[in-house]
Amino acid sequence: MISVNKLFKTYGKKTVVSDVGAHFPAHKLTSLIGPNGAGKTSLLMMIARLLEPTHGDIFLNGNSIFNIRPADYAKKVATLRQAPGFNLRLTVSELVAFGRFPYSRGVLTTEDYRVIDEAIEFLSLGTLRDAYLDEISGGQRQMAFLAMTIAQQTDCLLLDEPLNNLDIKHAVQIMSALRRLCDEQGRTVILVVHDLNFAANYSDHIVAMKEGRVHYSGSVENVVKKNCLQDLYELNFRIARSEQGYLCNYFKPSGELK
Amino acid sequence: MRLIGSAVAKYMIWVAAIALALTFLFLHSGLDFDYIIPKRFSRLIAMIIGGVCIAWSAIIFQTLTGNRILTPAIMGYEAVYLLFQSLLILLMGTKSLTVLGENSNFVLSIILMLSYSWSVHRWLFFDGRNNVYFLLLTGLVLTVVISTFTQFIQFRVSPGEFSVLLGYSQASFATVGAVQLLISAAAVIMVCLLGYRSFPELDVISLGREHAISLGIDYQHTVRLHFALIAILVAVSTSLLGPTAFMGVFVANMAYALARNYRHRAVLPTGCAIAVVIFILAQLAVEHIFNYRTTVGILVNLVCGVWFLILMVRTRGTV
């Protein structure tokens, strides 16, 4: 379980994360939602140790993460940012193999190859394993990066807007893969997501941020409510709940907002 | 087919390197083992040391900066070297050649470049910004500023002194003493031993900072270590041969094209072989075709440019 206590991040006079305290329950899928500039990504990057907090503590199973060596942390927490460009010409399986680096430091064992195959299989990327990353679609590339993160075999996965720029089919594929990681493998998944409907239908837990602070946090039923979301986004919401899940409608704001 | 092709290409470069080295040693030598061949042998060693320095520093510099069109020259090491040589000429005239002697000039140049890089790294890395692009920008600005000082001095010296300076600003193997070779070899071997162990880390760093940290690399530590090793290599090669400017860009990109592999374990040795081949080709041409009427530096850029263009056309830009 990851918990955050009195966390601050400031750039000069600008505070992007302000006095944030939050719990991210183990073996659950937690979505970080909120408007742009709410500090969601900053919070996630601090948990990933990609960004240094100005002040405050982050705990993994009760231990401060700053006392864990980087090489050990990579066996506990894996991070996926929006797929960046790099100069290497890699195939999908070569990329996934990088996920084994924390264990094998570059020399792959048969166990590593088994885990790599499993990760590729888990996301049904078998037909793409020898394709070059720059020759496949954006959605497939995002899946390949996710496979690398899965091959890292960490208890916790952090994902920064994994659905960015994806079509609805790939978005559903990624979200159901994350759901299965929690349900079948008991992993903890924390992601920043902008699509409220995905957050509402696939998460167990939601942390909603606004202006650098946690506004609401709790189970999906407690956060995906008309007044909470209206307050968060300053938009008019209509939330329909059915057997298939939630449908948050905010596309045509009708009526006045208080 | 591609696999066979790449295997052939990989061994070709080593065969070419060895064949050229033997040609260089024995061509028109009259098998004179007393004077000609030992002289040529020491130049060959200088080329190998220089080749390793240039290939290694350029390839790893490109990995750390995530950019395929840079060489460490952008950090201003060579500018510091040229300013130092210009200052010597300005203060002591051509006498400086004899007053200081080749060996002390060599050692002083190395110490100067190392202290320059040490202070730049210290200033920028401990600033907390830890931003590679900021480092590059500062390096570039310093290069321009230092070069301007050098130009200022060059306008003040006499034409005779200027021609001596011109000699320093072009890569050359004409004057390399045994002491310089020993010091350089020791430094290069030390760097190789230190750097060799972190090839897998460098492979991960080429994925970018965030992936590297996420995969458990102690990013700051590794990047600082390798910038320091690069500084040593550049200091050695510049003091030994003179500035090579952008030869590293060609060497690194050709190494990636020939090795057809992203791993440093494969790319770095190929790069070293390529750099040595280029040096020997240029030196052979200088000695046997142009009869010393041109310099290695000029020919290197010519050979590199043509070879690189051919590679680009043949691989259709997938370099």
Coordinates of C-alpha atoms in Angstrom, one line a residue:
Chain A
M1 CA 0.0 0.0 0.0
I2 CA 1.2 3.5 -0.8
S3 CA 0.4 6.5 1.4
V4 CA 1.3 10.1 1.1
N5 CA 1.6 12.5 3.9
K6 CA 1.7 16.3 3.9
L7 CA 3.3 16.4 0.4
F8 CA 4.3 19.7 -1.2
K9 CA 5.8 20.5 -4.5
T10 CA 6.6 24.1 -5.3
Y11 CA 8.5 25.8 -8.2
G12 CA 9.6 29.2 -6.9
K13 CA 6.4 30.8 -5.7
K14 CA 4.1 28.5 -7.6
T15 CA 2.7 25.5 -5.5
V16 CA 1.6 22.6 -7.7
V17 CA 1.0 20.1 -4.9
S18 CA -0.1 21.5 -1.6
D19 CA -0.4 19.5 1.6
V20 CA -1.6 16.3 -0.1
G21 CA -2.4 13.3 2.1
A22 CA -3.8 10.2 0.4
H23 CA -4.0 6.4 0.6
F24 CA -3.7 4.1 -2.3
P25 CA -5.1 0.8 -1.3
A26 CA -3.2 -2.4 -2.2
H27 CA -4.4 -4.8 -4.9
K28 CA -6.8 -2.1 -6.1
L29 CA -7.1 0.1 -9.1
T30 CA -7.0 3.8 -8.1
S31 CA -7.7 6.6 -10.6
L32 CA -6.3 10.1 -10.1
I33 CA -8.8 12.5 -11.6
G34 CA -9.2 16.3 -11.8
P35 CA -8.9 19.2 -14.1
N36 CA -5.6 20.2 -15.9
G37 CA -3.1 21.7 -13.5
A38 CA -4.5 19.9 -10.5
G39 CA -1.2 18.3 -9.6
K40 CA -2.2 14.7 -10.5
T41 CA 0.9 14.0 -12.6
S42 CA 3.2 15.8 -10.2
L43 CA 1.9 13.6 -7.4
L44 CA 2.3 10.4 -9.5
M45 CA 5.8 11.4 -10.5
M46 CA 6.8 12.0 -6.9
I47 CA 5.6 8.6 -6.0
A48 CA 7.6 7.3 -9.0
R49 CA 10.6 9.1 -7.7
L50 CA 11.0 11.0 -11.0
L51 CA 10.3 14.3 -9.2
E52 CA 11.7 15.4 -5.9
P53 CA 9.1 16.6 -3.4
T54 CA 9.7 20.0 -1.8
H55 CA 8.4 18.7 1.5
G56 CA 6.6 15.7 2.8
D57 CA 6.7 11.9 3.0
I58 CA 5.7 9.0 0.8
F59 CA 5.4 5.5 2.3
L60 CA 5.4 2.1 0.6
N61 CA 4.1 -0.5 3.0
G62 CA 5.1 1.7 5.9
N63 CA 8.6 2.5 4.8
S64 CA 9.7 5.9 3.4
I65 CA 10.4 5.4 -0.3
F66 CA 13.4 7.7 0.0
N67 CA 15.2 5.0 2.1
I68 CA 14.9 2.4 -0.7
R69 CA 17.8 2.1 -3.2
P70 CA 16.8 2.9 -6.8
A71 CA 17.7 -0.6 -7.9
D72 CA 15.4 -2.1 -5.3
Y73 CA 12.6 0.4 -5.8
A74 CA 12.4 -0.7 -9.5
K75 CA 11.5 -4.2 -8.2
K76 CA 8.6 -2.8 -6.3
V77 CA 7.2 0.1 -8.3
A78 CA 7.1 0.4 -12.1
T79 CA 6.2 3.6 -13.9
L80 CA 4.9 4.3 -17.4
R81 CA 4.8 7.8 -18.7
Q82 CA 3.3 8.8 -22.0
A83 CA 5.3 6.9 -24.6
P84 CA 8.2 9.2 -25.4
G85 CA 10.3 9.2 -28.5
F86 CA 13.8 7.9 -28.4
N87 CA 16.5 7.3 -31.0
L88 CA 16.7 3.5 -30.7
R89 CA 15.3 1.3 -33.3
L90 CA 13.8 -1.5 -31.1
T91 CA 11.4 -4.4 -31.7
V92 CA 8.5 -4.9 -29.3
S93 CA 10.2 -7.9 -27.6
E94 CA 13.4 -6.0 -27.2
L95 CA 11.5 -3.2 -25.5
V96 CA 9.7 -5.6 -23.2
A97 CA 13.0 -7.2 -22.4
F98 CA 14.1 -3.9 -20.8
G99 CA 11.5 -4.6 -18.1
R100 CA 13.7 -7.3 -16.8
F101 CA 16.7 -5.0 -16.3
P102 CA 16.1 -4.6 -12.5
Y103 CA 16.6 -8.4 -12.1
S104 CA 19.0 -9.4 -14.8
R105 CA 21.0 -6.1 -15.3
G106 CA 21.2 -6.8 -19.0
V107 CA 21.9 -10.5 -19.1
L108 CA 18.7 -12.3 -19.7
T109 CA 18.0 -15.7 -18.1
T110 CA 15.5 -18.3 -19.2
E111 CA 13.2 -17.1 -16.4
D112 CA 13.4 -13.6 -17.9
Y113 CA 12.5 -14.9 -21.3
R114 CA 9.5 -16.7 -19.8
V115 CA 8.3 -13.5 -18.1
I116 CA 8.8 -11.5 -21.3
D117 CA 6.7 -14.0 -23.2
E118 CA 4.0 -14.0 -20.5
A119 CA 3.8 -10.2 -20.6
I120 CA 3.5 -10.2 -24.4
E121 CA 0.9 -12.9 -24.2
F122 CA -1.0 -11.1 -21.5
L123 CA -1.6 -8.2 -23.9
S124 CA -2.0 -10.4 -27.0
L125 CA 0.9 -8.8 -28.7
G126 CA 2.3 -12.1 -30.0
T127 CA 1.9 -11.1 -33.7
L128 CA 3.8 -7.9 -33.1
R129 CA 6.8 -9.2 -31.1
D130 CA 9.3 -8.7 -33.9
A131 CA 7.8 -5.5 -35.3
Y132 CA 9.8 -2.3 -34.9
L133 CA 8.3 0.3 -32.5
D134 CA 8.4 3.1 -35.1
E135 CA 6.4 1.0 -37.6
I136 CA 3.4 0.2 -35.4
S137 CA 0.4 2.3 -34.5
G138 CA 0.4 4.6 -31.4
G139 CA -2.1 2.3 -29.6
Q140 CA 0.1 -0.8 -30.3
R141 CA 3.1 1.1 -29.1
Q142 CA 1.4 2.1 -25.9
M143 CA 0.5 -1.6 -25.4
A144 CA 4.2 -2.5 -25.9
F145 CA 5.3 0.0 -23.3
L146 CA 2.7 -1.4 -20.9
A147 CA 4.0 -4.9 -21.6
M148 CA 7.5 -3.7 -20.6
T149 CA 6.1 -2.3 -17.3
I150 CA 4.2 -5.6 -16.7
A151 CA 7.4 -7.6 -17.3
Q152 CA 9.0 -5.6 -14.5
Q153 CA 6.9 -7.8 -12.1
T154 CA 6.3 -5.1 -9.5
D155 CA 3.6 -5.1 -7.0
C156 CA 2.7 -1.6 -7.9
L157 CA 2.2 0.1 -11.3
L158 CA 2.0 3.8 -11.9
L159 CA 0.6 5.1 -15.2
D160 CA 0.5 8.6 -16.4
E161 CA -2.4 9.1 -18.8
P162 CA -2.1 5.7 -20.5
L163 CA -5.2 6.4 -22.6
N164 CA -3.8 9.6 -24.1
N165 CA -4.4 9.8 -27.9
L166 CA -5.8 6.2 -28.1
D167 CA -8.9 5.2 -30.0
I168 CA -11.7 3.7 -27.9
K169 CA -10.8 0.1 -28.7
H170 CA -7.2 0.4 -27.5
A171 CA -8.4 2.4 -24.5
V172 CA -10.8 -0.4 -23.5
Q173 CA -8.0 -2.9 -24.1
I174 CA -5.6 -1.1 -21.8
M175 CA -8.1 -0.5 -19.1
S176 CA -9.3 -4.1 -19.1
A177 CA -5.7 -5.3 -19.0
L178 CA -5.1 -3.1 -15.9
R179 CA -8.3 -4.4 -14.3
R180 CA -7.0 -8.0 -14.9
L181 CA -3.7 -7.1 -13.4
C182 CA -5.5 -6.2 -10.2
D183 CA -8.0 -9.1 -10.2
E184 CA -5.9 -11.9 -11.5
Q185 CA -2.4 -11.0 -10.3
G186 CA -3.2 -8.9 -7.2
R187 CA -1.2 -5.9 -8.3
T188 CA -1.8 -2.3 -7.2
V189 CA -2.4 0.1 -10.1
I190 CA -2.5 3.8 -9.8
L191 CA -3.2 5.9 -12.9
V192 CA -3.9 9.4 -14.0
V193 CA -6.9 9.4 -16.3
H194 CA -8.9 12.2 -17.9
D195 CA -11.8 10.2 -19.2
L196 CA -14.2 10.2 -16.3
N197 CA -16.2 7.3 -17.7
F198 CA -13.2 5.0 -17.8
A199 CA -12.3 6.1 -14.3
A200 CA -15.8 5.4 -13.0
N201 CA -16.2 2.1 -14.7
Y202 CA -12.8 0.5 -14.2
S203 CA -11.6 1.8 -10.8
D204 CA -12.0 0.6 -7.3
H205 CA -10.9 3.8 -5.7
I206 CA -10.7 7.4 -6.9
V207 CA -8.6 10.3 -5.7
A208 CA -9.9 13.6 -7.1
M209 CA -7.6 16.6 -7.1
K210 CA -8.0 20.3 -7.8
E211 CA -5.6 23.2 -7.5
G212 CA -2.9 21.0 -5.9
R213 CA -5.1 19.6 -3.2
V214 CA -7.1 16.4 -2.8
H215 CA -10.7 17.4 -3.1
Y216 CA -12.4 14.0 -2.7
S217 CA -11.1 10.5 -2.2
G218 CA -12.8 7.2 -1.7
S219 CA -14.6 4.4 -3.4
V220 CA -16.2 5.0 -6.8
E221 CA -19.7 5.3 -5.4
N222 CA -18.6 8.0 -3.0
V223 CA -16.8 10.2 -5.5
V224 CA -18.7 9.7 -8.8
K225 CA -21.6 11.8 -7.7
K226 CA -23.2 14.8 -9.3
N227 CA -22.3 17.3 -6.7
C228 CA -18.7 16.1 -6.3
L229 CA -17.9 16.2 -10.0
Q230 CA -19.7 19.5 -10.6
D231 CA -17.6 21.0 -7.9
L232 CA -14.4 19.4 -9.3
Y233 CA -14.8 20.4 -12.9
E234 CA -17.2 23.4 -12.7
L235 CA -19.4 21.8 -15.3
N236 CA -22.9 20.5 -15.3
F237 CA -23.1 16.7 -14.9
R238 CA -25.8 14.1 -15.4
I239 CA -24.8 10.7 -14.1
A240 CA -26.7 7.7 -15.2
R241 CA -26.1 4.5 -13.3
S242 CA -27.2 1.2 -14.8
E243 CA -26.2 -2.5 -14.5
Q244 CA -23.5 -1.9 -17.0
G245 CA -21.9 0.8 -14.9
Y246 CA -21.7 4.6 -14.8
L247 CA -22.3 7.1 -17.6
C248 CA -21.2 10.6 -16.8
N249 CA -22.7 13.1 -19.3
Y250 CA -21.1 16.5 -19.3
F251 CA -21.0 17.1 -23.1
K252 CA -23.7 19.7 -23.3
P253 CA -23.9 21.7 -20.1
S254 CA -27.6 22.7 -19.8
G255 CA -28.8 24.8 -17.0
E256 CA -27.0 27.2 -14.8
L257 CA -24.2 26.2 -12.5
K258 CA -24.3 27.7 -9.0
Chain B
M1 CA 19.7 -12.3 -45.6
R2 CA 19.9 -9.2 -43.5
L3 CA 21.4 -11.3 -40.7
I4 CA 24.2 -12.6 -42.9
G5 CA 24.7 -9.1 -44.3
S6 CA 25.1 -7.6 -40.8
A7 CA 27.5 -10.3 -39.7
V8 CA 29.6 -9.7 -42.8
A9 CA 29.5 -6.0 -42.2
K10 CA 30.5 -6.5 -38.6
Y11 CA 33.6 -8.6 -39.4
M12 CA 34.4 -6.5 -42.5
I13 CA 35.3 -3.5 -40.4
W14 CA 37.7 -5.5 -38.2
V15 CA 39.3 -7.2 -41.3
A16 CA 39.6 -3.7 -42.9
A17 CA 41.2 -2.3 -39.7
I18 CA 43.8 -5.0 -39.5
A19 CA 44.6 -5.0 -43.2
L20 CA 45.0 -1.2 -43.1
A21 CA 47.1 -1.3 -40.0
L22 CA 49.5 -3.8 -41.7
T23 CA 49.5 -1.7 -44.9
F24 CA 50.3 1.4 -42.9
L25 CA 53.2 -0.3 -41.2
F26 CA 54.8 -1.9 -44.2
L27 CA 53.9 0.0 -47.3
H28 CA 57.1 1.4 -48.9
S29 CA 58.9 0.8 -45.7
G30 CA 61.8 -1.2 -47.2
L31 CA 61.3 -3.4 -44.1
D32 CA 63.4 -0.9 -42.1
F33 CA 62.8 -2.2 -38.6
D34 CA 65.3 0.3 -37.1
Y35 CA 63.7 3.6 -38.0
I36 CA 60.7 3.7 -40.3
I37 CA 58.6 0.8 -38.8
P38 CA 59.0 1.8 -35.1
K39 CA 58.1 5.4 -36.0
R40 CA 55.1 4.2 -37.9
F41 CA 54.2 1.8 -35.1
S42 CA 54.0 4.7 -32.6
R43 CA 51.8 6.6 -35.0
L44 CA 49.6 3.6 -35.3
I45 CA 49.3 3.3 -31.5
A46 CA 48.3 7.0 -31.5
M47 CA 45.6 6.4 -34.1
I48 CA 44.2 3.5 -32.0
I49 CA 44.2 5.5 -28.9
G50 CA 42.6 8.5 -30.7
G51 CA 40.1 6.3 -32.4
V52 CA 39.0 4.7 -29.1
C53 CA 38.7 8.1 -27.5
I54 CA 36.7 9.7 -30.2
A55 CA 34.3 6.8 -30.8
W56 CA 33.8 6.1 -27.1
S57 CA 33.3 9.7 -26.1
A58 CA 30.9 10.5 -29.0
I59 CA 28.7 7.4 -28.7
I60 CA 28.3 7.7 -24.9
F61 CA 27.8 11.5 -25.2
Q62 CA 25.0 10.9 -27.6
T63 CA 23.5 8.3 -25.3
L64 CA 23.5 10.6 -22.3
T65 CA 22.1 13.5 -24.3
G66 CA 19.6 11.4 -26.3
N67 CA 20.8 13.1 -29.4
R68 CA 22.5 11.7 -32.5
I69 CA 24.0 14.9 -33.9
L70 CA 26.2 16.0 -31.0
T71 CA 29.8 15.3 -30.0
P72 CA 31.5 16.4 -26.8
A73 CA 33.1 19.2 -28.8
I74 CA 29.9 21.2 -28.0
M75 CA 31.0 21.3 -24.4
G76 CA 34.0 23.5 -25.3
Y77 CA 36.9 21.2 -24.3
E78 CA 38.6 21.8 -27.7
A79 CA 38.0 25.6 -27.4
V80 CA 39.8 25.6 -24.1
Y81 CA 42.7 23.7 -25.7
L82 CA 43.0 26.1 -28.6
L83 CA 42.8 29.1 -26.2
F84 CA 45.6 27.7 -24.2
Q85 CA 47.8 27.1 -27.2
S86 CA 47.1 30.6 -28.5
L87 CA 47.9 32.1 -25.1
L88 CA 51.2 30.3 -25.1
I89 CA 52.1 31.6 -28.5
L90 CA 51.0 35.1 -27.6
L91 CA 53.0 35.2 -24.3
M92 CA 56.2 33.3 -25.4
G93 CA 56.1 33.4 -29.2
T94 CA 57.3 30.4 -31.1
K95 CA 59.8 29.9 -28.3
S96 CA 57.0 28.3 -26.3
L97 CA 57.6 25.2 -28.4
T98 CA 61.0 24.7 -27.0
V99 CA 60.6 26.4 -23.6
L100 CA 57.7 24.1 -22.6
G101 CA 58.5 21.0 -24.6
E102 CA 56.0 18.7 -26.1
N103 CA 55.5 16.6 -23.0
S104 CA 54.7 19.4 -20.6
N105 CA 52.5 21.0 -23.1
F106 CA 50.6 17.7 -23.4
V107 CA 50.2 17.2 -19.7
L108 CA 49.3 20.9 -19.1
S109 CA 46.6 20.7 -21.8
I110 CA 45.1 17.6 -20.2
I111 CA 45.1 19.2 -16.7
L112 CA 43.5 22.3 -18.1
M113 CA 40.7 20.6 -20.0
L114 CA 40.0 18.3 -17.0
S115 CA 39.7 21.3 -14.6
Y116 CA 37.5 23.1 -17.1
S117 CA 35.1 20.2 -17.4
W118 CA 35.2 19.6 -13.6
S119 CA 34.2 23.1 -12.9
V120 CA 31.5 23.2 -15.5
H121 CA 30.0 19.8 -14.3
R122 CA 30.3 20.9 -10.7
W123 CA 28.6 24.2 -11.3
L124 CA 25.8 22.7 -13.4
F125 CA 25.1 19.4 -11.7
F126 CA 25.2 20.7 -8.2
D127 CA 23.0 23.6 -9.1
G128 CA 20.1 21.1 -8.7
R129 CA 18.8 21.8 -12.1
N130 CA 20.3 18.6 -13.4
N131 CA 19.1 19.3 -16.9
V132 CA 21.2 17.9 -19.8
Y133 CA 19.9 20.5 -22.2
F134 CA 21.0 23.3 -19.9
L135 CA 24.4 21.7 -19.7
L136 CA 24.6 21.6 -23.5
L137 CA 23.4 25.2 -23.9
T138 CA 26.0 26.4 -21.4
G139 CA 28.7 24.4 -23.1
L140 CA 27.8 25.9 -26.4
V141 CA 27.8 29.4 -25.1
L142 CA 31.2 28.8 -23.4
T143 CA 32.6 27.4 -26.6
V144 CA 31.6 30.5 -28.5
V145 CA 33.0 32.9 -25.8
I146 CA 36.3 31.0 -25.5
S147 CA 36.7 30.8 -29.3
T148 CA 36.2 34.5 -29.6
F149 CA 39.1 35.1 -27.2
T150 CA 41.2 32.7 -29.3
Q151 CA 40.4 34.6 -32.4
F152 CA 41.2 37.9 -30.7
I153 CA 44.7 36.5 -29.9
Q154 CA 45.1 35.1 -33.3
F155 CA 44.8 38.6 -34.8
R156 CA 47.6 39.8 -32.6
V157 CA 50.3 37.2 -33.4
S158 CA 52.7 37.3 -36.4
P159 CA 52.0 35.2 -39.5
G160 CA 54.8 32.8 -38.6
E161 CA 53.3 32.3 -35.1
F162 CA 49.9 32.0 -36.7
S163 CA 51.0 29.1 -38.8
V164 CA 52.2 27.3 -35.7
L165 CA 48.8 27.9 -34.2
L166 CA 47.1 26.6 -37.3
G167 CA 49.1 23.4 -36.8
Y168 CA 47.6 23.0 -33.4
S169 CA 44.0 23.5 -34.6
Q170 CA 44.2 20.5 -37.0
A171 CA 44.3 16.8 -36.0
S172 CA 47.7 15.3 -36.8
F173 CA 49.8 12.3 -35.9
A174 CA 53.1 13.9 -36.9
T175 CA 54.4 14.6 -33.4
V176 CA 53.6 12.0 -30.7
G177 CA 56.3 11.0 -28.2
A178 CA 56.6 7.8 -26.3
V179 CA 55.8 9.5 -23.0
Q180 CA 52.5 11.0 -24.4
L181 CA 51.5 7.6 -25.8
L182 CA 52.1 5.9 -22.4
I183 CA 50.1 8.4 -20.5
S184 CA 47.3 8.3 -23.0
A185 CA 47.2 4.6 -23.2
A186 CA 47.0 4.3 -19.4
A187 CA 44.2 6.8 -19.2
V188 CA 42.2 5.2 -22.0
I189 CA 42.6 1.7 -20.5
M190 CA 41.5 3.0 -17.1
V191 CA 38.4 4.6 -18.7
C192 CA 37.5 1.5 -20.7
L193 CA 37.8 -0.7 -17.6
L194 CA 35.6 1.7 -15.6
G195 CA 33.1 2.2 -18.3
Y196 CA 32.8 -1.3 -19.6
R197 CA 30.9 -2.6 -16.6
S198 CA 28.1 -0.1 -17.1
F199 CA 27.3 -0.9 -20.7
P200 CA 23.9 -2.4 -19.7
E201 CA 23.1 0.7 -17.7
L202 CA 23.9 2.8 -20.7
D203 CA 21.5 0.7 -22.9
V204 CA 18.7 1.6 -20.4
I205 CA 19.7 5.2 -20.3
S206 CA 19.2 5.4 -24.1
L207 CA 15.5 4.9 -23.3
G208 CA 15.5 8.3 -21.7
R209 CA 15.8 9.6 -18.1
E210 CA 12.3 8.6 -16.9
H211 CA 12.5 5.0 -18.1
A212 CA 16.0 4.7 -16.8
I213 CA 15.0 5.8 -13.3
S214 CA 11.9 3.6 -13.4
L215 CA 14.0 0.6 -14.3
G216 CA 16.2 1.2 -11.3
I217 CA 19.2 3.2 -12.7
D218 CA 20.9 5.6 -10.3
Y219 CA 20.6 8.1 -13.0
Q220 CA 22.4 11.1 -11.6
H221 CA 25.3 9.0 -10.5
T222 CA 25.7 7.1 -13.8
V223 CA 25.4 10.2 -15.9
R224 CA 27.9 12.1 -13.8
L225 CA 30.4 9.2 -14.0
H226 CA 30.1 9.0 -17.7
F227 CA 30.4 12.7 -18.3
A228 CA 33.6 12.6 -16.3
L229 CA 35.0 9.6 -18.3
I230 CA 34.1 11.5 -21.5
A231 CA 36.0 14.5 -20.3
I232 CA 39.1 12.3 -19.7
L233 CA 38.9 10.8 -23.2
V234 CA 38.4 14.1 -24.9
A235 CA 41.3 15.7 -23.0
V236 CA 43.6 12.8 -24.0
S237 CA 42.6 12.8 -27.6
T238 CA 42.7 16.6 -28.0
S239 CA 46.1 16.9 -26.4
L240 CA 47.5 14.0 -28.4
L241 CA 46.1 14.8 -31.8
G242 CA 44.4 18.2 -31.7
P243 CA 40.7 18.9 -32.2
T244 CA 38.7 16.5 -34.2
A245 CA 35.4 18.5 -34.0
F246 CA 32.6 16.6 -35.5
M247 CA 34.3 13.4 -36.5
G248 CA 32.5 11.7 -33.6
V249 CA 29.1 12.4 -35.3
F250 CA 30.1 10.4 -38.3
V251 CA 31.8 7.6 -36.3
A252 CA 28.8 7.1 -34.0
N253 CA 26.2 7.1 -36.7
M254 CA 28.2 4.7 -38.9
A255 CA 28.7 2.5 -35.9
Y256 CA 24.9 2.2 -35.3
A257 CA 24.4 1.6 -39.0
L258 CA 27.0 -1.2 -39.2
A259 CA 26.4 -2.8 -35.9
R260 CA 22.6 -2.9 -36.5
N261 CA 22.2 -3.4 -32.8
Y262 CA 21.3 -0.9 -30.1
R263 CA 23.5 -2.4 -27.4
H264 CA 26.6 -0.5 -26.4
R265 CA 28.4 -3.8 -26.1
A266 CA 28.1 -4.1 -29.9
V267 CA 28.1 -0.5 -31.0
L268 CA 31.2 0.8 -29.1
P269 CA 33.7 -1.7 -30.4
T270 CA 32.4 -1.2 -34.0
G271 CA 32.7 2.6 -33.5
C272 CA 36.3 2.3 -32.3
A273 CA 37.2 0.1 -35.3
I274 CA 35.6 2.6 -37.7
A275 CA 37.4 5.6 -36.1
V276 CA 40.8 3.7 -36.4
V277 CA 40.0 2.8 -40.1
I278 CA 39.3 6.4 -40.9
F279 CA 42.4 7.6 -39.2
I280 CA 44.6 5.1 -41.0
L281 CA 43.0 5.9 -44.4
A282 CA 43.5 9.6 -43.9
Q283 CA 47.1 9.1 -42.7
L284 CA 48.0 6.8 -45.6
A285 CA 46.6 9.4 -48.0
V286 CA 48.6 12.2 -46.3
E287 CA 51.8 10.2 -46.4
H288 CA 51.7 8.5 -49.8
I289 CA 49.3 10.4 -52.0
F290 CA 49.5 14.0 -50.8
N291 CA 53.1 13.9 -49.6
Y292 CA 52.2 15.9 -46.4
R293 CA 50.7 18.7 -48.4
T294 CA 47.3 18.3 -46.6
T295 CA 46.4 17.3 -43.0
V296 CA 44.7 14.3 -41.5
G297 CA 42.0 16.6 -40.1
I298 CA 40.9 17.8 -43.5
L299 CA 41.0 14.3 -45.0
V300 CA 39.1 12.8 -42.1
N301 CA 36.1 15.0 -42.7
L302 CA 36.3 14.2 -46.4
V303 CA 36.4 10.4 -45.9
C304 CA 33.7 10.6 -43.2
G305 CA 31.4 12.7 -45.2
V306 CA 31.5 10.6 -48.3
W307 CA 31.3 7.3 -46.4
F308 CA 28.4 8.6 -44.3
L309 CA 26.5 9.7 -47.4
I310 CA 27.0 6.3 -49.1
L311 CA 25.7 4.6 -45.9
M312 CA 22.6 6.9 -45.8
V313 CA 21.8 6.1 -49.4
R314 CA 22.3 2.3 -49.0
T315 CA 20.3 1.9 -45.8
R316 CA 17.7 4.4 -47.0
G317 CA 17.9 6.5 -44.0
T318 CA 17.2 3.8 -41.4
V319 CA 20.6 4.6 -39.8

